Coordinates of C-alpha atoms and ligand atoms in Angstrom, one line a residue:
M1 CA 2.7 2.8 -8.7
T2 CA 1.5 4.3 -11.8
T3 CA -1.8 3.6 -13.9
K4 CA -2.8 1.9 -17.1
N5 CA -5.2 4.5 -17.8
D6 CA -3.4 6.6 -20.3
A7 CA -5.3 10.0 -19.8
L8 CA -4.5 9.9 -16.3
A9 CA -1.0 9.0 -16.7
K10 CA -0.9 11.9 -19.2
W11 CA -2.5 14.5 -17.2
V12 CA -0.2 13.7 -14.1
D13 CA 2.6 14.1 -16.2
E14 CA 1.2 17.3 -17.6
V15 CA 0.6 18.8 -13.9
A16 CA 3.9 17.6 -12.9
S17 CA 5.8 19.5 -15.6
R18 CA 3.8 22.7 -14.6
T19 CA 4.1 22.5 -10.7
K20 CA 7.6 21.1 -10.5
P21 CA 7.4 18.8 -7.4
D22 CA 10.3 17.3 -5.8
N23 CA 8.5 14.0 -6.0
I24 CA 5.1 12.2 -7.0
V25 CA 3.5 9.9 -4.7
W26 CA 0.5 7.8 -5.6
C27 CA -1.8 7.1 -2.9
D28 CA -2.9 3.9 -2.1
G29 CA -5.4 4.5 0.5
S30 CA -3.8 2.1 3.1
D31 CA -4.0 2.7 6.8
A32 CA -0.3 2.8 6.6
E33 CA -0.1 5.4 4.4
F34 CA -2.7 7.6 6.5
D35 CA 0.0 6.8 9.6
R36 CA 2.8 8.1 7.4
M37 CA 1.2 11.3 6.4
V38 CA -0.1 11.7 10.0
D39 CA 3.7 11.4 11.2
Q40 CA 5.1 13.7 8.7
M41 CA 2.7 16.1 9.6
L42 CA 3.3 15.7 13.2
D43 CA 7.1 16.2 12.5
S44 CA 6.5 19.3 10.6
G45 CA 4.2 20.9 13.2
T46 CA 1.2 20.8 10.9
L47 CA -0.8 18.5 13.3
T48 CA -0.4 17.9 16.9
R49 CA -1.6 14.9 18.9
L50 CA -4.3 15.5 21.2
N51 CA -4.8 13.6 24.6
E52 CA -4.4 9.9 23.9
E53 CA -6.3 9.0 27.0
T54 CA -9.5 11.1 26.4
N55 CA -9.3 11.3 22.5
P56 CA -7.5 8.4 21.2
N57 CA -6.0 8.8 17.7
C58 CA -7.3 12.5 17.5
Y59 CA -5.1 15.4 16.1
L60 CA -5.3 19.4 16.0
H61 CA -4.5 21.2 12.9
R62 CA -4.4 25.3 12.9
S63 CA -4.9 26.5 9.6
D64 CA -3.7 29.8 8.3
P65 CA -6.2 32.4 10.3
S66 CA -7.1 33.7 7.0
D67 CA -8.2 30.3 5.6
V68 CA -10.9 29.1 7.8
A69 CA -14.0 28.9 5.4
R70 CA -15.2 28.5 1.8
V71 CA -14.7 31.4 -0.2
E72 CA -17.8 32.0 -2.5
H73 CA -16.8 35.1 -4.1
L74 CA -13.7 33.4 -5.1
T75 CA -15.5 30.3 -6.3
Y76 CA -16.3 30.0 -10.2
V77 CA -18.2 27.9 -12.5
C78 CA -16.5 28.3 -15.9
S79 CA -18.8 27.2 -18.5
K80 CA -18.3 27.9 -22.3
D81 CA -21.5 30.1 -22.1
K82 CA -22.0 32.4 -19.1
E83 CA -25.6 31.6 -19.3
D84 CA -25.1 27.9 -18.3
A85 CA -23.4 29.3 -15.1
G86 CA -26.6 31.5 -14.4
P87 CA -27.0 34.5 -12.1
N88 CA -26.5 32.1 -9.2
N89 CA -22.8 31.7 -9.9
N90 CA -19.7 33.8 -10.4
W91 CA -18.5 32.9 -14.1
M92 CA -15.2 33.5 -15.7
D93 CA -14.5 32.5 -19.5
P94 CA -12.8 29.1 -19.3
D95 CA -9.7 30.2 -21.4
E96 CA -9.0 32.9 -19.1
A97 CA -9.8 31.0 -16.1
H98 CA -7.3 28.5 -16.9
K99 CA -4.8 30.8 -17.7
K100 CA -5.1 32.6 -14.7
V101 CA -4.9 29.9 -12.3
D102 CA -2.4 28.0 -14.5
D103 CA -0.2 30.8 -13.9
L104 CA -0.3 30.5 -10.4
F105 CA 0.3 26.7 -10.5
A106 CA 3.6 27.2 -12.2
G107 CA 6.5 26.0 -10.1
C108 CA 4.0 26.2 -7.0
M109 CA 5.1 22.4 -5.7
Q110 CA 8.8 23.2 -5.7
G111 CA 10.2 21.8 -2.6
R112 CA 6.9 19.8 -2.1
T113 CA 5.5 16.3 -2.9
M114 CA 2.7 16.0 -5.2
Y115 CA -0.1 13.5 -4.1
V116 CA -2.1 11.6 -6.6
I117 CA -5.5 10.6 -4.8
P118 CA -7.7 8.4 -6.9
Y119 CA -10.9 8.6 -5.4
C120 CA -14.5 7.0 -5.7
M121 CA -17.5 9.0 -4.5
G122 CA -20.1 6.2 -3.1
P123 CA -19.5 2.7 -2.3
I124 CA -16.5 1.3 -4.5
D125 CA -19.2 -1.5 -6.2
S126 CA -21.9 1.0 -6.8
P127 CA -23.2 1.6 -10.6
L128 CA -24.3 5.0 -8.8
S129 CA -21.0 6.3 -7.6
R130 CA -18.6 8.3 -9.8
N131 CA -14.8 8.4 -9.8
G132 CA -12.3 11.4 -9.4
V133 CA -8.6 11.9 -9.0
E134 CA -7.3 14.7 -6.8
I135 CA -3.6 16.0 -7.2
T136 CA -2.6 18.1 -4.3
D137 CA 0.8 19.2 -2.6
S138 CA -0.9 18.9 0.9
P139 CA -0.4 16.0 3.3
Y140 CA -3.5 17.5 5.2
V141 CA -5.5 17.0 2.3
V142 CA -4.5 13.1 1.7
A143 CA -5.4 12.4 5.3
N144 CA -8.5 14.2 5.3
M145 CA -9.7 12.6 1.7
K146 CA -9.0 9.2 3.1
I147 CA -11.5 9.9 6.2
M148 CA -14.1 11.6 3.7
A149 CA -14.0 9.2 0.4
R150 CA -12.9 5.7 -0.7
I151 CA -9.6 6.5 -1.9
G152 CA -6.5 4.7 -3.2
A153 CA -6.1 1.1 -5.0
P154 CA -9.9 0.1 -5.2
A155 CA -10.6 3.6 -6.5
L156 CA -7.7 3.6 -9.3
E157 CA -9.2 0.0 -10.4
R158 CA -12.6 1.6 -11.0
I159 CA -11.0 4.1 -12.9
E160 CA -9.0 1.8 -15.0
R161 CA -11.9 -0.4 -15.8
E162 CA -14.4 2.4 -16.5
G163 CA -12.1 4.9 -18.0
T164 CA -13.8 8.2 -16.7
F165 CA -12.8 10.4 -14.0
V166 CA -13.2 14.0 -12.6
K167 CA -9.9 15.9 -12.5
G168 CA -9.3 18.0 -9.3
L169 CA -6.2 19.9 -9.1
H170 CA -5.4 21.5 -5.7
S171 CA -2.1 23.3 -4.2
T172 CA -2.3 25.1 -1.1
G173 CA 0.1 27.7 -3.1
D174 CA 1.1 30.4 -0.5
L175 CA -2.1 30.8 1.1
D176 CA -2.2 34.3 -0.3
P177 CA -6.2 35.2 -0.4
E178 CA -5.3 37.5 -3.2
K179 CA -4.2 34.5 -5.2
R180 CA -7.2 32.0 -4.1
F181 CA -9.4 30.6 -6.7
I182 CA -11.7 27.8 -6.7
M183 CA -12.5 27.1 -10.5
H184 CA -14.9 24.7 -11.8
F185 CA -14.9 23.5 -15.8
P186 CA -18.2 21.4 -16.0
E187 CA -17.6 20.6 -19.5
E188 CA -14.2 19.2 -19.0
L189 CA -15.0 17.6 -15.7
Y190 CA -12.3 19.6 -14.3
I191 CA -11.6 21.6 -10.9
K192 CA -8.5 23.7 -10.3
S193 CA -8.3 25.0 -6.6
I194 CA -5.4 27.2 -5.2
G195 CA -4.3 29.0 -2.2
S196 CA -6.5 27.4 0.5
G197 CA -6.4 24.2 2.5
Y198 CA -9.9 24.6 3.9
G199 CA -12.4 21.6 3.7
G200 CA -14.7 22.6 0.9
N201 CA -12.0 24.3 -1.0
A202 CA -9.5 21.7 -0.8
L203 CA -11.1 18.2 -0.4
L204 CA -12.3 18.6 -4.0
G205 CA -14.3 15.3 -3.8
K206 CA -16.9 17.1 -1.4
K207 CA -18.6 20.4 -2.6
C208 CA -16.4 20.9 -5.8
H209 CA -17.1 17.3 -7.3
A210 CA -20.0 15.8 -5.3
L211 CA -22.2 18.9 -5.8
R212 CA -21.2 21.4 -8.3
I213 CA -19.5 19.1 -11.0
A214 CA -21.8 16.2 -10.3
S215 CA -25.2 18.3 -10.4
W216 CA -23.9 19.4 -14.0
Q217 CA -23.2 15.5 -14.9
A218 CA -26.5 14.4 -13.3
R219 CA -28.3 16.9 -15.3
T220 CA -26.9 15.4 -18.6
E221 CA -27.4 11.8 -17.4
G222 CA -30.9 12.5 -15.7
W223 CA -30.2 12.3 -12.0
L224 CA -29.9 14.6 -9.1
A225 CA -26.8 15.7 -7.0
E226 CA -28.1 17.4 -4.0
H227 CA -27.1 19.3 -0.8
M228 CA -29.1 16.6 1.5
L229 CA -28.5 14.6 4.4
I230 CA -30.1 10.9 4.3
V231 CA -31.7 9.4 7.3
G232 CA -33.5 6.2 8.2
L233 CA -36.5 6.1 10.5
E234 CA -37.4 2.7 11.5
S235 CA -41.0 2.6 13.1
P236 CA -41.9 0.3 16.3
Q237 CA -43.7 -1.8 13.6
G238 CA -40.2 -2.4 11.9
E239 CA -40.8 -0.6 8.8
T240 CA -38.0 1.6 7.7
H241 CA -38.6 4.9 5.7
Y242 CA -35.5 6.8 4.5
I243 CA -35.8 10.8 3.9
A244 CA -33.4 13.1 2.2
C245 CA -33.3 16.8 3.7
A246 CA -32.0 19.8 2.6
F247 CA -31.4 22.8 4.7
P248 CA -29.2 26.1 4.7
S249 CA -26.3 26.2 7.1
A250 CA -27.2 26.8 10.6
C251 CA -30.5 25.0 10.5
G252 CA -29.4 21.9 12.4
K253 CA -28.7 19.4 9.6
T254 CA -26.1 17.2 11.8
N255 CA -28.5 17.2 14.4
L256 CA -31.3 15.8 12.2
A257 CA -28.9 13.4 10.3
M258 CA -27.9 11.8 14.0
L259 CA -31.2 12.6 15.9
I260 CA -31.8 10.9 19.1
P261 CA -35.6 10.3 19.8
P262 CA -37.3 11.5 22.9
E263 CA -38.6 8.8 25.4
Q264 CA -42.1 8.8 24.0
Y265 CA -40.3 7.6 20.8
K266 CA -37.7 5.1 22.1
G267 CA -39.5 2.3 19.7
W268 CA -38.1 4.2 16.7
K269 CA -34.8 3.8 15.6
V270 CA -33.1 6.6 13.5
T271 CA -29.9 5.7 11.6
T272 CA -27.9 7.8 9.5
V273 CA -26.9 7.2 5.8
G274 CA -25.4 10.7 5.1
D275 CA -24.9 14.1 6.6
D276 CA -24.5 16.4 3.7
I277 CA -24.5 15.0 0.3
C278 CA -27.1 12.6 -1.5
W279 CA -27.2 11.6 -5.0
L280 CA -30.5 10.2 -6.3
H281 CA -31.3 8.1 -9.2
L282 CA -34.6 7.1 -10.5
R283 CA -34.6 3.4 -10.9
D284 CA -36.9 0.8 -12.8
D285 CA -39.1 0.3 -9.9
G286 CA -40.1 4.1 -10.3
R287 CA -38.6 4.9 -7.0
L288 CA -35.8 7.6 -6.2
W289 CA -32.7 5.7 -4.7
A290 CA -30.1 7.4 -2.9
I291 CA -26.6 7.2 -1.9
N292 CA -24.2 9.4 0.2
P293 CA -21.1 9.8 -1.9
E294 CA -19.0 10.4 1.0
S295 CA -17.6 8.0 3.7
G296 CA -16.8 10.5 6.5
Y297 CA -18.2 13.8 8.1
F298 CA -16.8 17.2 7.9
G299 CA -18.6 19.0 10.7
V300 CA -18.8 22.3 12.6
V301 CA -17.6 21.8 16.2
P302 CA -18.7 24.4 18.3
G303 CA -22.3 23.8 20.0
T304 CA -21.7 19.8 20.1
N305 CA -22.1 18.4 23.4
E306 CA -23.6 15.4 25.2
W307 CA -27.0 17.1 25.3
S308 CA -27.3 19.0 22.2
N309 CA -26.3 15.9 19.9
K310 CA -24.6 12.7 21.9
N311 CA -24.4 11.1 18.7
A312 CA -22.2 13.6 17.3
Y313 CA -20.3 14.0 20.1
D314 CA -19.6 10.4 20.7
T315 CA -18.6 10.1 17.0
L316 CA -15.6 12.4 17.5
K317 CA -14.5 11.0 20.6
S318 CA -11.7 9.1 18.5
D319 CA -10.3 9.2 15.1
A320 CA -10.9 12.9 14.5
I321 CA -8.8 15.6 12.9
F322 CA -10.0 18.9 14.6
T323 CA -9.3 22.1 12.7
N324 CA -9.0 25.4 14.6
V325 CA -10.3 24.2 18.0
G326 CA -9.0 25.4 21.4
V327 CA -7.3 22.7 23.8
T328 CA -7.2 22.6 27.6
E329 CA -4.4 22.5 30.1
N330 CA -4.1 18.7 29.4
N331 CA -4.2 18.7 25.6
E332 CA -8.1 17.9 25.1
P333 CA -9.9 19.6 22.4
W334 CA -12.2 22.2 23.4
W335 CA -14.7 24.4 22.1
E336 CA -17.6 26.8 23.0
E337 CA -20.8 25.1 24.4
K338 CA -18.9 21.6 24.8
D339 CA -20.1 22.2 28.5
D340 CA -17.8 19.5 30.0
G341 CA -16.8 21.3 32.8
K342 CA -13.3 21.9 31.6
E343 CA -11.7 25.4 30.6
P344 CA -9.6 26.3 27.4
A345 CA -5.9 26.9 28.0
I346 CA -5.0 27.8 24.3
D347 CA -7.1 29.3 21.3
W348 CA -7.5 28.1 17.9
K349 CA -4.5 30.5 17.0
G350 CA -2.2 28.7 19.3
N351 CA -2.2 31.5 21.7
P352 CA -3.1 31.8 25.4
Y353 CA -6.9 31.7 26.0
D354 CA -8.3 35.2 26.8
A355 CA -12.0 35.4 26.5
E356 CA -11.5 39.2 25.8
V357 CA -9.7 38.2 22.7
G358 CA -12.3 36.0 21.3
P359 CA -13.5 32.2 21.5
A360 CA -11.2 29.3 22.1
A361 CA -12.5 27.6 19.0
H362 CA -13.0 29.4 15.7
P363 CA -16.8 29.6 15.1
N364 CA -16.3 27.3 11.8
S365 CA -13.8 25.0 13.4
R366 CA -14.5 21.8 12.1
F367 CA -13.9 18.1 12.6
T368 CA -13.2 15.3 10.1
V369 CA -14.4 11.6 11.3
P370 CA -14.9 8.4 9.4
A371 CA -18.7 7.9 9.2
K372 CA -18.5 4.6 10.9
N373 CA -17.7 6.1 14.1
N374 CA -21.0 7.3 14.3
P375 CA -23.0 5.2 17.0
V376 CA -26.2 5.4 14.7
Y377 CA -24.2 4.8 11.4
S378 CA -26.5 2.9 8.8
P379 CA -24.7 -0.1 7.1
M380 CA -27.0 0.8 4.3
A381 CA -24.7 3.5 3.5
D382 CA -22.5 0.8 2.0
N383 CA -25.2 -0.7 0.0
P384 CA -24.3 -0.6 -3.7
D385 CA -28.1 -0.1 -4.5
G386 CA -28.5 2.8 -2.2
V387 CA -31.8 3.1 -0.1
P388 CA -35.3 4.1 -1.5
I389 CA -36.5 7.7 -0.5
S390 CA -40.0 8.1 0.8
A391 CA -40.1 11.8 1.5
V392 CA -37.6 14.7 0.5
V393 CA -38.0 17.5 3.2
F394 CA -36.9 21.0 2.4
G395 CA -36.4 23.5 5.4
G396 CA -35.4 27.2 6.5
R397 CA -35.2 29.2 9.5
R398 CA -38.4 31.3 9.6
K399 CA -39.3 33.4 12.7
D400 CA -43.0 33.6 11.2
L401 CA -44.5 32.6 8.0
A402 CA -43.6 28.9 7.5
P403 CA -45.5 26.4 9.7
L404 CA -43.8 23.8 11.6
V405 CA -44.4 21.4 8.8
Y406 CA -46.6 21.1 5.5
E407 CA -46.7 18.9 2.7
A408 CA -46.4 19.9 -1.3
K409 CA -49.7 19.0 -3.3
D410 CA -47.7 17.0 -5.6
W411 CA -44.1 17.0 -7.1
A412 CA -44.4 20.3 -9.3
H413 CA -45.7 22.0 -6.0
G414 CA -43.0 20.4 -4.3
V415 CA -40.1 21.8 -6.6
L416 CA -41.7 25.0 -6.0
V417 CA -41.5 25.0 -2.3
G418 CA -38.0 23.6 -2.8
A419 CA -37.1 26.4 -5.3
S420 CA -38.4 29.4 -3.0
C421 CA -36.6 27.9 0.3
A422 CA -35.4 30.8 2.1
S423 CA -33.8 31.2 5.5
E424 CA -32.9 34.1 8.0
M425 CA -29.5 34.6 8.4
T426 CA -27.9 34.6 12.0
A427 CA -26.5 37.7 13.7
A428 CA -23.2 36.4 12.9
A429 CA -23.7 36.4 9.0
I430 CA -23.0 39.6 6.8
G431 CA -26.2 41.4 6.0
G432 CA -27.4 41.2 9.7
A433 CA -29.8 39.0 11.7
G434 CA -33.3 38.5 10.5
Q435 CA -32.4 39.3 6.5
I436 CA -33.9 36.5 4.3
R437 CA -31.7 34.8 2.0
R438 CA -33.0 32.7 -0.9
D439 CA -31.3 29.6 -1.0
P440 CA -33.2 26.9 -3.3
M441 CA -33.0 23.4 -2.3
A442 CA -30.0 24.7 0.0
M443 CA -28.0 24.7 -3.1
K444 CA -27.0 28.5 -3.6
P445 CA -23.3 27.9 -3.4
F446 CA -23.2 24.6 -4.8
C447 CA -25.4 24.3 -8.1
G448 CA -22.8 24.0 -10.9
Y449 CA -25.3 25.4 -13.3
N450 CA -28.1 28.0 -14.1
F451 CA -31.1 27.6 -11.3
A452 CA -33.3 28.1 -13.9
D453 CA -32.2 24.9 -15.8
Y454 CA -31.9 23.2 -12.5
F455 CA -35.5 23.8 -11.5
A456 CA -36.6 22.5 -15.0
H457 CA -34.5 19.3 -14.4
W458 CA -36.2 18.7 -11.0
L459 CA -39.9 19.5 -12.7
S460 CA -38.6 16.9 -15.5
F461 CA -39.0 13.8 -12.9
E462 CA -42.8 14.6 -12.7
G463 CA -44.4 12.5 -15.4
K464 CA -41.6 9.7 -15.2
S465 CA -43.0 7.9 -12.3
D466 CA -46.3 7.7 -9.8
K467 CA -43.8 6.4 -6.9
L468 CA -41.9 9.9 -6.3
P469 CA -41.2 10.8 -2.8
K470 CA -43.5 13.2 -1.2
I471 CA -42.1 16.8 -0.8
F472 CA -42.3 18.5 2.7
H473 CA -41.3 21.7 4.2
V474 CA -40.2 22.0 7.8
N475 CA -39.4 25.0 10.0
W476 CA -38.0 24.3 13.6
F477 CA -37.3 28.0 14.3
R478 CA -40.9 29.8 14.4
R479 CA -41.1 32.3 17.5
D480 CA -43.6 34.1 19.4
Q481 CA -44.1 37.9 19.5
D482 CA -41.6 38.0 22.2
G483 CA -39.0 36.1 20.1
K484 CA -39.3 33.0 22.0
F485 CA -39.0 29.7 20.1
L486 CA -42.4 27.9 19.8
W487 CA -40.9 24.6 19.3
P488 CA -38.3 22.8 21.3
G489 CA -36.3 21.4 18.4
F490 CA -33.4 18.7 18.4
G491 CA -34.5 15.3 19.4
E492 CA -38.6 16.6 19.6
N493 CA -38.4 16.9 15.7
M494 CA -38.7 13.3 15.8
R495 CA -42.6 14.1 16.3
V496 CA -42.7 15.8 13.1
L497 CA -40.9 13.1 11.2
A498 CA -43.2 10.7 12.5
W499 CA -45.8 12.4 11.0
I500 CA -44.2 12.8 7.5
V501 CA -43.6 9.0 7.9
E502 CA -47.2 8.3 8.7
R503 CA -48.1 10.6 5.8
C504 CA -45.8 8.6 3.4
G505 CA -47.5 5.3 4.6
G506 CA -50.9 6.8 4.0
Q507 CA -51.9 6.4 7.7
R508 CA -52.8 10.0 8.5
D509 CA -54.9 12.7 6.9
A510 CA -54.4 16.2 6.7
R511 CA -55.9 19.7 6.2
E512 CA -55.5 21.1 2.9
T513 CA -54.6 24.8 2.7
P514 CA -53.5 27.1 -0.1
I515 CA -49.7 26.3 0.7
G516 CA -50.1 22.4 1.0
F517 CA -51.2 20.0 3.4
L518 CA -50.8 20.4 7.1
P519 CA -51.3 18.2 10.2
N520 CA -54.3 18.6 12.1
V521 CA -53.2 19.9 15.6
E522 CA -54.1 16.7 17.4
D523 CA -51.8 14.8 15.1
I524 CA -48.4 16.1 16.1
D525 CA -48.0 14.3 19.7
T526 CA -46.9 16.6 22.2
D527 CA -47.0 14.1 24.8
G528 CA -44.1 14.9 27.3
I529 CA -42.9 18.4 26.1
D530 CA -44.4 21.7 27.0
V531 CA -46.1 22.7 23.8
S532 CA -49.6 23.8 24.5
S533 CA -52.7 23.2 22.1
E534 CA -52.5 27.1 21.2
T535 CA -48.6 26.9 20.7
M536 CA -49.6 24.1 18.3
Q537 CA -52.2 26.1 16.6
A538 CA -49.8 29.0 16.3
L539 CA -47.1 26.6 14.8
L540 CA -49.5 25.5 12.3
S541 CA -51.1 28.7 11.2
V542 CA -51.1 29.8 7.9
D543 CA -51.2 33.8 7.6
P544 CA -52.6 34.3 3.9
A545 CA -51.9 37.9 3.7
K546 CA -48.1 37.2 4.9
W547 CA -47.8 34.5 2.5
E548 CA -49.4 36.9 -0.7
Q549 CA -46.2 38.9 0.2
E550 CA -44.0 36.1 0.0
M551 CA -45.4 35.1 -3.2
L552 CA -44.2 38.6 -4.5
A553 CA -40.9 38.0 -2.9
I554 CA -40.4 34.7 -4.8
G555 CA -41.6 36.0 -8.1
E556 CA -39.0 38.6 -7.8
Y557 CA -36.4 36.5 -7.0
F558 CA -37.4 34.1 -9.9
S559 CA -37.5 37.1 -12.4
E560 CA -33.7 37.3 -11.8
F561 CA -33.4 34.3 -14.0
G562 CA -35.3 35.9 -16.8
D563 CA -36.6 33.8 -19.6
R564 CA -34.7 30.6 -18.8
M565 CA -37.1 30.3 -15.7
P566 CA -39.6 27.3 -16.6
Q567 CA -42.9 28.3 -17.4
A568 CA -44.2 25.3 -15.2
L569 CA -42.8 26.5 -12.1
L570 CA -44.2 30.1 -12.6
A571 CA -47.5 28.6 -13.2
E572 CA -47.2 26.9 -9.9
L573 CA -46.5 30.2 -8.5
D574 CA -49.4 31.6 -10.0
K575 CA -51.5 28.9 -8.8
M576 CA -50.6 29.3 -5.4
S577 CA -51.1 32.9 -5.5
S578 CA -54.5 32.4 -6.7
A579 CA -55.4 30.0 -3.8
L580 CA -54.0 32.5 -1.2
Q581 CA -56.1 35.3 -2.7
S582 CA -59.4 33.4 -2.8
K583 CA -58.7 32.3 0.9
A584 CA -57.7 36.1 1.5
A585 CA -61.0 37.4 0.1
Ligands
SAT1 O1 -16.5 23.2 3.6 S1 -17.5 22.5 3.5 O2 -18.2 23.4 2.2 O3 -17.6 21.3 2.9 C1 -18.8 23.0 4.8 C2 -18.9 24.4 4.7 O4 -18.2 25.2 4.7 O5 -20.2 24.5 4.5
MN2 MN1 -23.0 21.1 3.6

């Protein structure tokens, strides 16, 4: 196979002459090809087969122990002008960056096969989708890309028809952390990644293309590429609302995407359109329509069990590639809090498990699995038109301050709510427990351009339609004085989502406060859960003095972006501060 697209053929030649592979394979995306990759990796020891009876068609990959996560400090946006990357990104001059990595790519595929993977982010027949081609020397990447994106012949056909694609060059190199770089050249629609095989660093369709490069493209073309899950909520009356939600890591994104409603809400149907990334386009009808550019999930394994997230648990029973989990005596995958009554025998590094040494599964161990395995997969995920979004929901982990839920007053205020998102770091993260990290729209590591311009782009939608989604903020993590969580979370979050949907349908009134609209205490249904009306009051309380402090902290954060900050957003901040002051006075 080769291609009718000259630019692609030329690029493949160029890369081959630099990297010097033994041979070149154009991926067709077939199941047979996937099986060939798997067989080859089983032979080389890159994969091992897991217990066929308990976990049919599942495999385990053990990565290099130094290569288990994204590397934000080695990830660069190499725009021509440093200011375009902004203080929210590492920046390197594009010429310097090309030179630096091209030297590392020289001869790096000797003795290896070079795979050319044409792919399409989004349904293959959707005008909202975008093309890419990843060149890699890793069969693990080929197999995982097959799960995560629409790859192969249909994607190549699309590229040949449309002529445009994002270029992604990847090599695992020698996995030396000193020679690891993830470079983005947004003006050239080019990604170069070397030295890592980990998901976000190596499956270039995901964060590199669908967020960093796509966010840049989206700004030029007038749409939004966001770090959001997309979920469908069908009411007992048969009305479906789709909502898009952005949360920093460790805030329960996968749980929300696959939420199982509690007993009292059995009449509701929850379906997953996407678990991580959302591309939003304003259409002629004035609504924002969303597609999930991916076709698979790349999720954190530990903590997933029958009770915390039965849908996720069932999703990964078959057809999953596990990376860095432990295994039991009879070769079943095992991880912390799997809670299946079994014991790990071997840890993620391949050593006999010893609790003294560390966990069986790496805390960032992952699964890759086709989205269609999800018992609540929404067929709308394949709809070329996408789904219309009724509400955008931002969230974070805040032990006090942010109430359980509030609604922004209008679009511009909602942009402020998103831009000022922050989350407490968990004890495991560098910086220590309780520290607040600003993570606007949960895009801190993923926005491919200056956040100030990004906020301005969000604001630019305001006058374009009167049917934009309502914007909300949720906080499942508020605690009492003793540090106990006030809200049960997990499936019970459905109670909050129901309020959000009812607000979208105009079926509920709300209480206006300086921070936005809050539910009346009795409007969040607590039937069947142990949440007293006092607790509900606490969950929905707004402390003006604390919020004034927060406004100062947000202002300070925004000042990092200097003159580029949109005045309209600063004006929103002033408006909110004044409202709080008059409340406190
Ligand atoms: O590797 S991903 O970026 O896709 C997931 C993560 O590390 O957050
Ligand atoms: Mn993510």
